[in-house]
Coordinates of C-alpha atoms in Angstrom, one line a residue:
Chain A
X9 CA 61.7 50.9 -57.7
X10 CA 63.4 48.1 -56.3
X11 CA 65.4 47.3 -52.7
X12 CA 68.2 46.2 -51.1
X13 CA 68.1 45.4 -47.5
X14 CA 71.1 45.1 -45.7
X15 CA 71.1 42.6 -42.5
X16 CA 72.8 40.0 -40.9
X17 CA 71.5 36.6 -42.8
X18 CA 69.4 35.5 -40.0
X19 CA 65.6 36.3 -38.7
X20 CA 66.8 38.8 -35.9
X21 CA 64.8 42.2 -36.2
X22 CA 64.4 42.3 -39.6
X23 CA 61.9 39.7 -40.5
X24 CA 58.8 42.3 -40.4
X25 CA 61.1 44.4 -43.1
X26 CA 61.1 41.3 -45.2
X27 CA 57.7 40.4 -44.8
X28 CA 56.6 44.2 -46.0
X29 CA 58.9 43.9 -48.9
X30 CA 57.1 40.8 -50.2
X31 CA 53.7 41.9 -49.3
X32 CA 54.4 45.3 -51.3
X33 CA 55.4 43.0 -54.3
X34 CA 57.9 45.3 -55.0
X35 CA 62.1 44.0 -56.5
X36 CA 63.9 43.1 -53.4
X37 CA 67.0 41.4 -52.4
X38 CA 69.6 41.0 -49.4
X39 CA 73.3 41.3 -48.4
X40 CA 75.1 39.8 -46.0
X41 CA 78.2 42.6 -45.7
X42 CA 81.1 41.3 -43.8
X43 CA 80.5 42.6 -40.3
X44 CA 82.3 44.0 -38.3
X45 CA 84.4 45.2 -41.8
X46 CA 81.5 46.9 -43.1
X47 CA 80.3 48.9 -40.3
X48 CA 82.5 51.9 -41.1
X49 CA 80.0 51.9 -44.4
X50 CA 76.5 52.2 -42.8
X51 CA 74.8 55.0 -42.0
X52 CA 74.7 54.8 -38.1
X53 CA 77.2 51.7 -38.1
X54 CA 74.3 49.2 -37.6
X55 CA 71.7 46.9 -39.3
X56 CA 69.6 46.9 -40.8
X57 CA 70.0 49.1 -43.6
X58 CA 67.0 50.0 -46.5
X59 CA 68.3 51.1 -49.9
X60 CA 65.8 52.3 -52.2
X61 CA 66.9 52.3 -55.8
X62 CA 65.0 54.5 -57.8
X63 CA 63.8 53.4 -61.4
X64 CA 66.6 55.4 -63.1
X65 CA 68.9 53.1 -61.3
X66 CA 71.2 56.6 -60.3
X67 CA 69.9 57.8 -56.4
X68 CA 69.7 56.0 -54.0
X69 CA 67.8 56.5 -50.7
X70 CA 69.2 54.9 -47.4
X71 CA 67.3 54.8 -44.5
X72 CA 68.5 53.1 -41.1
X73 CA 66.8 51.9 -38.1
X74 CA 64.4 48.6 -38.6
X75 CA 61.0 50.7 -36.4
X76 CA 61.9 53.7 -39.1
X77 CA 62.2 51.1 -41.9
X78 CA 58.9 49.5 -41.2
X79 CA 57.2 52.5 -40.9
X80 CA 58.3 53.9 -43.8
X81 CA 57.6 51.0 -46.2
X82 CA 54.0 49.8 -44.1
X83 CA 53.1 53.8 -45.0
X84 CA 54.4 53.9 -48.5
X85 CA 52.5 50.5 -49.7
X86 CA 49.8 51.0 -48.1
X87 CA 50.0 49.2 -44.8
X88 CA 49.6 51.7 -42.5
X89 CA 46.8 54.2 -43.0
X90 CA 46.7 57.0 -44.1
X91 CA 44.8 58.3 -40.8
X92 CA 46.8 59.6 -38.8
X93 CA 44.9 58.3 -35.5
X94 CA 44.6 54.8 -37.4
X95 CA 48.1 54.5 -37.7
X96 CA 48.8 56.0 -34.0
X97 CA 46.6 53.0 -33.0
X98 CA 48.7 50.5 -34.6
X99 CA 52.2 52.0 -34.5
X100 CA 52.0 52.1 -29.9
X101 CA 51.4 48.6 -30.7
X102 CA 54.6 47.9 -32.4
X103 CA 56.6 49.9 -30.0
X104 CA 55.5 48.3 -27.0
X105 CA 57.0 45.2 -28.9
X106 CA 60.3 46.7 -29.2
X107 CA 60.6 47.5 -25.0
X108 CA 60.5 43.5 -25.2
X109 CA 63.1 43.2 -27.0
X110 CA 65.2 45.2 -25.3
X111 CA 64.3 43.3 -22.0
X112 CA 65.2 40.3 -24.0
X113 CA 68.3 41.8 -24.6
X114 CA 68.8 42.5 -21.0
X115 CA 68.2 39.1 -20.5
X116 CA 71.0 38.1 -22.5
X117 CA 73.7 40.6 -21.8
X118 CA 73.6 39.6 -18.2
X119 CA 76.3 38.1 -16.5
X120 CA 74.8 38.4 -12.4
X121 CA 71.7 35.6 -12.0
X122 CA 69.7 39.0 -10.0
X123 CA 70.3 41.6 -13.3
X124 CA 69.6 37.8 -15.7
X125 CA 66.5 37.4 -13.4
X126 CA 65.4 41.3 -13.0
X127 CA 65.4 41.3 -17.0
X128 CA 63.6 38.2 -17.8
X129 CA 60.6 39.2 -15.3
X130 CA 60.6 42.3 -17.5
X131 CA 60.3 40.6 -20.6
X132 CA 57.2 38.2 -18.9
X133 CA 55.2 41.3 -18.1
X134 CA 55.8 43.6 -21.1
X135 CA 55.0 40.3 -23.3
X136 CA 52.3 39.4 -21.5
X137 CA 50.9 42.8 -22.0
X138 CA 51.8 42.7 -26.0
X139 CA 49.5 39.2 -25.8
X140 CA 46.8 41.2 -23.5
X141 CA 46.4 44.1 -26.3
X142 CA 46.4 42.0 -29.2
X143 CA 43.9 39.5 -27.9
X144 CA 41.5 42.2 -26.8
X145 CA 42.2 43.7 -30.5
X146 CA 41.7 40.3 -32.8
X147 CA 38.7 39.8 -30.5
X148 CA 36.7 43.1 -30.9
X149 CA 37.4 43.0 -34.4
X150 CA 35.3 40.0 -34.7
X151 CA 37.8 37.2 -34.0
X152 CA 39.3 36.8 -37.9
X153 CA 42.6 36.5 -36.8
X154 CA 43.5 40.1 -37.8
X155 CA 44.5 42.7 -35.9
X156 CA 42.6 46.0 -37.4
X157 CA 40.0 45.6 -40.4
X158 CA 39.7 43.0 -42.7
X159 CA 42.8 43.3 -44.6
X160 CA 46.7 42.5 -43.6
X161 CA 47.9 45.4 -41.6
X162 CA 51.2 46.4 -40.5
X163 CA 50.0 45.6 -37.5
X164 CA 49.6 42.4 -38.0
X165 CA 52.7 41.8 -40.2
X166 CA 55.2 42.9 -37.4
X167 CA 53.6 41.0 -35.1
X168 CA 54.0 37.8 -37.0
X169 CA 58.0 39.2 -37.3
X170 CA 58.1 40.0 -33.2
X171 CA 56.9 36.2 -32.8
X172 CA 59.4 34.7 -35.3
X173 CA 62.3 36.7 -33.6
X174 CA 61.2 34.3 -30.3
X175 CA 60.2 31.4 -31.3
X176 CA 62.9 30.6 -34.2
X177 CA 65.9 33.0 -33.8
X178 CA 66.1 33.5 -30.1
X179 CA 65.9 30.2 -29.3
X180 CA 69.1 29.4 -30.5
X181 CA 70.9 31.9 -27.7
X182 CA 68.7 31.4 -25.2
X183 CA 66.4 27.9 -25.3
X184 CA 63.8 28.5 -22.9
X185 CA 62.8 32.0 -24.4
X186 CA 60.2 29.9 -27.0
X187 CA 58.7 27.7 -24.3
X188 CA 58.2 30.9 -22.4
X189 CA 56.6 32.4 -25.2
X190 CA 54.6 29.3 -26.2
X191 CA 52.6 29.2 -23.0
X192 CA 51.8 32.4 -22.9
X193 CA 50.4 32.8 -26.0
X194 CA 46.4 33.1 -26.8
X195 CA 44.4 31.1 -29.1
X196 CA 43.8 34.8 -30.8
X197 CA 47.4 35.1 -31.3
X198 CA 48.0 32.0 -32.3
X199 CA 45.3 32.3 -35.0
X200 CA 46.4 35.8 -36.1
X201 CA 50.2 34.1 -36.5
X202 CA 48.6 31.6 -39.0
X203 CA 45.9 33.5 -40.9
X204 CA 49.1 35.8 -41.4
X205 CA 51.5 33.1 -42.4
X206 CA 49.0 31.8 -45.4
X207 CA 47.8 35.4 -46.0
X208 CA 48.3 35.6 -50.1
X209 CA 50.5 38.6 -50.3
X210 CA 53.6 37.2 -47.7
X211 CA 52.7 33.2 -48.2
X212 CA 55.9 33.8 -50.8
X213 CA 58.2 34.8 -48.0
X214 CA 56.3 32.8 -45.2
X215 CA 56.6 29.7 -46.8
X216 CA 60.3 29.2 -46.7
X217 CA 61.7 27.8 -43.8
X218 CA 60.3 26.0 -40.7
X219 CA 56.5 27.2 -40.4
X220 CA 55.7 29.7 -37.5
X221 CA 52.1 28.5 -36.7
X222 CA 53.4 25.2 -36.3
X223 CA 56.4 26.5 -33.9
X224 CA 53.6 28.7 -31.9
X225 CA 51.3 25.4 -30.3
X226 CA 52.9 23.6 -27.2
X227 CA 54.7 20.1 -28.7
Chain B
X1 CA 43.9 66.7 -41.0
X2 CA 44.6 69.7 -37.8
X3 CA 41.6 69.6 -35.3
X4 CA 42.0 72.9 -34.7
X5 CA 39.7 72.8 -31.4
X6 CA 41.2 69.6 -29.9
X7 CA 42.5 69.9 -26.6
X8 CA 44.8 67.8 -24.6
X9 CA 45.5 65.9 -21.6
X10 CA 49.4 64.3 -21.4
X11 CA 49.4 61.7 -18.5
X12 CA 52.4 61.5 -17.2
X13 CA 54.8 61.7 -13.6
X14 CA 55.8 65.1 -12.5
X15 CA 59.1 65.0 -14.3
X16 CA 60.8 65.7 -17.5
X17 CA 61.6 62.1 -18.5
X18 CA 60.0 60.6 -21.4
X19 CA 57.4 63.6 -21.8
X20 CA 59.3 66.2 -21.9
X21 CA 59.1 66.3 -26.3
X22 CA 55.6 65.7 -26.2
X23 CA 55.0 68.8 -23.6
X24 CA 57.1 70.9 -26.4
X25 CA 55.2 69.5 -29.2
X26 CA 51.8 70.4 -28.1
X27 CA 53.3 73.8 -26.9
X28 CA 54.4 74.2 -30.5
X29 CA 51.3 73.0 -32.2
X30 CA 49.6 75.9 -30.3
X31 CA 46.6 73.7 -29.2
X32 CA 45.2 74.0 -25.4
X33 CA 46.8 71.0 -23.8
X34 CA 46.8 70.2 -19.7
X35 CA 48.9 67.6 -17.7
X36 CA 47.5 65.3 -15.2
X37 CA 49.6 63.3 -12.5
X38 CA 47.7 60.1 -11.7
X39 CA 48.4 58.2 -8.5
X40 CA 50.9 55.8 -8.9
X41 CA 50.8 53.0 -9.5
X42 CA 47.2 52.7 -8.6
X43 CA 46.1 54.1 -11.9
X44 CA 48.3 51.6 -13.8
X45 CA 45.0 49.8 -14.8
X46 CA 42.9 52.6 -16.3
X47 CA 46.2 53.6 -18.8
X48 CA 45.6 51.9 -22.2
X49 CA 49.1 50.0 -21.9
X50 CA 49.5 50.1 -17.6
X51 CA 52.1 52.4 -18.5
X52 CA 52.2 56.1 -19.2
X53 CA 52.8 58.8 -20.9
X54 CA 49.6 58.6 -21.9
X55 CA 48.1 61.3 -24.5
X56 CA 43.8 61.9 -24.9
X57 CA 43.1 64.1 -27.4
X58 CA 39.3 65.5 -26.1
X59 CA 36.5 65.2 -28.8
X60 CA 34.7 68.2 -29.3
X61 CA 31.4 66.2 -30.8
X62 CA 30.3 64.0 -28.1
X63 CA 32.7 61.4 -29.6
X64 CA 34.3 59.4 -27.4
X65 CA 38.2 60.5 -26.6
X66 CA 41.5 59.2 -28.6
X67 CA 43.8 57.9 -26.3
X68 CA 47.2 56.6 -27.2
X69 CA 50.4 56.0 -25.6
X70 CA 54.0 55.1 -25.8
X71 CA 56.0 57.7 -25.9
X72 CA 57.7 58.1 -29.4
X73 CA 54.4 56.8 -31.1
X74 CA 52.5 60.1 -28.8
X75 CA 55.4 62.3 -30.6
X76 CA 55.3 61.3 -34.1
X77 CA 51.1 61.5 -33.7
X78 CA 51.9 65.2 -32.3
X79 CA 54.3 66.1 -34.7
X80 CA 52.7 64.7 -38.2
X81 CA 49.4 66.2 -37.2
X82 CA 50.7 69.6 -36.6
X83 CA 53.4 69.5 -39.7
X84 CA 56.8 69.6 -37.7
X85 CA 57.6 65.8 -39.6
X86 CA 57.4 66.5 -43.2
X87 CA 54.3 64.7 -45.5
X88 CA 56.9 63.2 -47.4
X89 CA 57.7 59.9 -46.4
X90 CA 61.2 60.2 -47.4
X91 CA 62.2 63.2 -44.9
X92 CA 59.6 62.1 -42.8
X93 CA 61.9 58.7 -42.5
X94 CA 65.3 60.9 -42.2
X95 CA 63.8 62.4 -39.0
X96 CA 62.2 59.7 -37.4
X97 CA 65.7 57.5 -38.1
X98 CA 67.7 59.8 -35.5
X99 CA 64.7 59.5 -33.1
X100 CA 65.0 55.9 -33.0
X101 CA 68.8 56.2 -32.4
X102 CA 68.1 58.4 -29.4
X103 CA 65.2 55.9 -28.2
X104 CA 68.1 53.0 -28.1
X105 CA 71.1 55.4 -26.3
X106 CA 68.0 55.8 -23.8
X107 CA 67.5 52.1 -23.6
X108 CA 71.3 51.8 -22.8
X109 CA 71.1 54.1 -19.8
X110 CA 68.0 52.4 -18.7
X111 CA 70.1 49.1 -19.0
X112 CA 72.9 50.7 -16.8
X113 CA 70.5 52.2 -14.1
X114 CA 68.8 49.0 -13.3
X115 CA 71.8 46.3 -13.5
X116 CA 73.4 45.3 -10.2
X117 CA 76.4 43.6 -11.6
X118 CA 79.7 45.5 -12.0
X119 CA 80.5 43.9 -15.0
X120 CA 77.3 44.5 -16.6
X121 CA 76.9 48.0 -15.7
X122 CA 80.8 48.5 -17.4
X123 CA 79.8 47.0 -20.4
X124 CA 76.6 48.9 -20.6
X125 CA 78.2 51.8 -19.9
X126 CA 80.6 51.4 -23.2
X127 CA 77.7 50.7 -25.4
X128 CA 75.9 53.8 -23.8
X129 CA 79.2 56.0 -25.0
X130 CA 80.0 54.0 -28.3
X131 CA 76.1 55.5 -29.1
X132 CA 75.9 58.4 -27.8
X133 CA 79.6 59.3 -29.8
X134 CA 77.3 57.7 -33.4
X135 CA 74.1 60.2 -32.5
X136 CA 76.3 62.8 -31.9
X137 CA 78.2 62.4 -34.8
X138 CA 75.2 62.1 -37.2
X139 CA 73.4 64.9 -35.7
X140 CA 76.8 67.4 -36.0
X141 CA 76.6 66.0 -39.6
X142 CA 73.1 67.2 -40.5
X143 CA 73.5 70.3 -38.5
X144 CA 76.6 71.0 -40.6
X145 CA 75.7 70.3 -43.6
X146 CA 72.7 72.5 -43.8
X147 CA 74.3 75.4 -43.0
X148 CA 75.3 75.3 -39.4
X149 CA 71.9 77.4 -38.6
X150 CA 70.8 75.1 -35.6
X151 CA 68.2 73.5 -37.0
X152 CA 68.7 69.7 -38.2
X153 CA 66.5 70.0 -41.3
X154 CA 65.5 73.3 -43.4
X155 CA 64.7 76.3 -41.7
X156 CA 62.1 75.9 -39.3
X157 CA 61.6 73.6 -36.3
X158 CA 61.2 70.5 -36.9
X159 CA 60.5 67.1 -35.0
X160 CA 64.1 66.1 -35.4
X161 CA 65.4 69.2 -33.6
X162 CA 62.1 69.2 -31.0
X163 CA 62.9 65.7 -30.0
X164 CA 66.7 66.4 -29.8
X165 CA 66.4 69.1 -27.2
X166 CA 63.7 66.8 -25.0
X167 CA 66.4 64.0 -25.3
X168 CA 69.2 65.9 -23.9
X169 CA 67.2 67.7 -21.4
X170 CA 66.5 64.1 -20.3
X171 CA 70.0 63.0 -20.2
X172 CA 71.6 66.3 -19.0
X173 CA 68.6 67.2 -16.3
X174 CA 66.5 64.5 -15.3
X175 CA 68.7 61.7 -15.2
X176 CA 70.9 62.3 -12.9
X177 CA 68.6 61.2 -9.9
X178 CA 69.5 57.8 -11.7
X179 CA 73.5 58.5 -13.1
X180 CA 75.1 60.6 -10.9
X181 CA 78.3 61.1 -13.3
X182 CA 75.9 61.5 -16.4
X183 CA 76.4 65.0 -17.0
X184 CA 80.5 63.8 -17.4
X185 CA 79.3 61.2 -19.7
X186 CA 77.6 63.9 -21.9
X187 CA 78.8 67.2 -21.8
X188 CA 82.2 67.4 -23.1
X189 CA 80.9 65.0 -26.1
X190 CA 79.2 67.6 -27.1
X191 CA 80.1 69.6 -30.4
X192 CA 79.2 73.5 -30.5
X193 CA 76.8 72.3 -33.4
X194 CA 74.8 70.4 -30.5
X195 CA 74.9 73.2 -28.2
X196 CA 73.5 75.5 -31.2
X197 CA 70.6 73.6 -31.5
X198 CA 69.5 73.3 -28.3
X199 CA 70.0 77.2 -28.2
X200 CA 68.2 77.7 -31.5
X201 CA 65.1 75.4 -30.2
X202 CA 64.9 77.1 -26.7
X203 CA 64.7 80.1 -28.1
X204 CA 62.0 79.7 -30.7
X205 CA 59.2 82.0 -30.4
X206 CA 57.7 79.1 -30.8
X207 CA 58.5 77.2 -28.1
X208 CA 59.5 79.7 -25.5
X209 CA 56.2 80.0 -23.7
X210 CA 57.3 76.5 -22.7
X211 CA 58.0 76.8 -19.0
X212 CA 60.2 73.4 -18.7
X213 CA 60.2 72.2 -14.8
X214 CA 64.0 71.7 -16.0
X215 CA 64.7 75.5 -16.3
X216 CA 67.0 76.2 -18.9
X217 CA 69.1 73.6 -20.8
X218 CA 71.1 76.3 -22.6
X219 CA 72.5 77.5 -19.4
X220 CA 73.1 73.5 -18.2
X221 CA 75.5 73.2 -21.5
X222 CA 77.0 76.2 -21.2
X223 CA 78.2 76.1 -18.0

């Protein structure tokens, strides 16, 4: 089995994909298409794409959408359990990350300071609530810096890719998004961002580029 | 993996909204299930993420109650316990793909309905139709290609189709309050594979003892 994941060549949305890949130690690589070109060619004319090569090298499975992606590679290798009201637990967590984004994406579509101003409050409360739950989480489950259990979660893996998407790839468009972010964020959080980053099965991935845990602390 | 005696309460508004796929689910799964209204917003505290719907699936050992929310995460929790997304994780991803489509046309609407600016609101508006054109291109697709029966995926009800027909009730019913034009924005994209569906899911046996407060979504589309 090995994977191709299609994306723009950037952090974006589709650092929590990566991050499962290389956690699942499974063949992976990316592509870059030409885009807009290559939009006729996807399945729903968006990225990311997820293409599953099967070991005789003949089908192919494509699947679209980067919450269907995650899902169905944290559930395939393991990430998400199998318990159906174990993964419920972890998956409302994850979605409540993606409203944030869309704020954020409010934010910067935007053109009026009330609809910029209307859209970044938004983004404040819903991430301030994402930084509530997963306090209260990492806390009651005894404060090792992981979300659920003992072991990295998919849980804990998107969250380290919903926190990279701010800190290091937002930034660029809209500066004051990681300052934001930086104050907000707990000493829970901050911890679960590192014990993630030097976790054993994504410290392959995690290593490369500018280190997250260091980006997280206030300057 | 069925609890065959849980029972239900969905917290929610009195509306079809975000719910309304949930409400079908549980009708479908054939469990007792309730609906509770809380005040609003003073009950944003006691709701797991101050937002609702909110789903508590009641213990029947003493056990403390599960409680989970958001929306699509209260669907797929519905639908994998009670077999309408497949076990296998390939189909299972097939289906939840569209859902996920849906979930962003949605956002795009949302986008529209609370932007002041002109120029925002156009440009949402485009990306709202550009989507909604992709979703319903894909879903004709599927609906065509297995046979033009109504159904999404193989010949039963499934998530995909259940979700479908909550989504449009959404956009064609419930929505307007927010869009007044919406029902122009929708209706004539339509393909008679669309309307199909949303005939072949009304009708179920399954699903007709669901009385939706938005009456009949066949008759909407057909109009």
């Amino acid at each position: 089995m090995s994977y191709i994941l299609r994306y723009f060549d950037g952090i974006g949305i589709s650092e929590a994909t990566r991050l499962l890949l290389t956690a699942a130690n499974v063949e992976w690589t990316e592509e870059h298409p030409e885009w807009p070109q290559e939009k006729a060619n996807q399945p729903y004319g968006r990225m990311p794409v997820l293409i599953e090569k099967d070991v005789d090298g003949e089908t192919d499975f494509v699947v679209c959408e980067s919450g269907s992606i995650e899902r169905y590679l944290a559930r395939k290798y393991g990430f998400i359990p199998a318990d159906l009201k174990q993964a419920a637990l972890q998956e409302q967590l994850r979605d409540l990350m993606f409203d944030v984004n869309h704020a954020l994406a409010g934010r910067l579509s935007s053109r009026c300071k009330e609809d910029r101003m209307e859209s970044e409050k938004k983004f404040e409360d819903l991430l301030a609530l994402v930084i509530k739950e997963q306090s209260k989480l990492i806390t009651s489950n005894g404060n090792n810096g992981l979300l659920f259990g003992d072991c990295l979660s998919y849980a804990d893996i998107v969250s380290y890719g919903f926190y990279k998407n701010l800190l290091q790839s937002v930034v660029v468009l809209l500066p004051d998004v990681a300052d934001i972010v930086r104050t907000m964020l707990t000493p829970e959080v901050v911890n679960l961002i590192s014990v993630v980053e030097s976790d054993p099965k994504v410290v392959k991935h995690t290593s490369k580029g500018n280190s997250l845990a260091v980006a997280a602390v206030m300057e | 993996m069925s609890p065959s005696n849980a029972s239900y309460t969905l917290r929610y508004f009195d509306a079809i909204g975000l719910a309304e796929s949930s409400r079908i689910l549980l009708t479908v799964a054939g469990v007792e299930w309730t609906e509770e209204h809380p005040e609003w917003p003073q009950e944003k505290p006691n709701q797991p993420h101050g937002r609702m719907p909110v789903l508590v699936e009641k213990s029947t050992d003493g056990s403390p109650d599960f409680v989970i929310c958001e929306s699509t995460n209260i669907e797929r929790y519905l639908a994998r316990t009670y077999g309408f997304l497949p076990a296998d994780l390939k189909q299972a991803a097939l289906q939840e793909q569209i859902r996920d489509l849906m979930s962003d046309v949605g956002n795009l609407i949302t986008g529209y309905v609370h932007c002041k600016n002109e120029e925002d609101k156009a440009e949402f508006q485009t990306k709202f139709e550009g989507l909604l054109e992709t979703l319903i291109k894909v879903q004709t697709k599927l609906l065509k290609d297995n046979g033009n029966t109504g159904r999404m995926f193989g010949d039963k009800l499934s998530y995909a189709d259940i979700i479908a027909y909550g989504f449009y009730m959404n956009l064609l019913v419930s929505l307007i309050k927010f869009k007044a034009d919406i029902v122009d924005d929708v209706k004539p994209k339509l393909t008679p594979e669309i309307v199909k569906l949303i005939s072949t899911v009304e009708t179920d046996p399954l699903v007709e003892k669901h009385k939706s407060r938005g009456g009949s979504l066949v008759a909407v589309v057909s109009a």
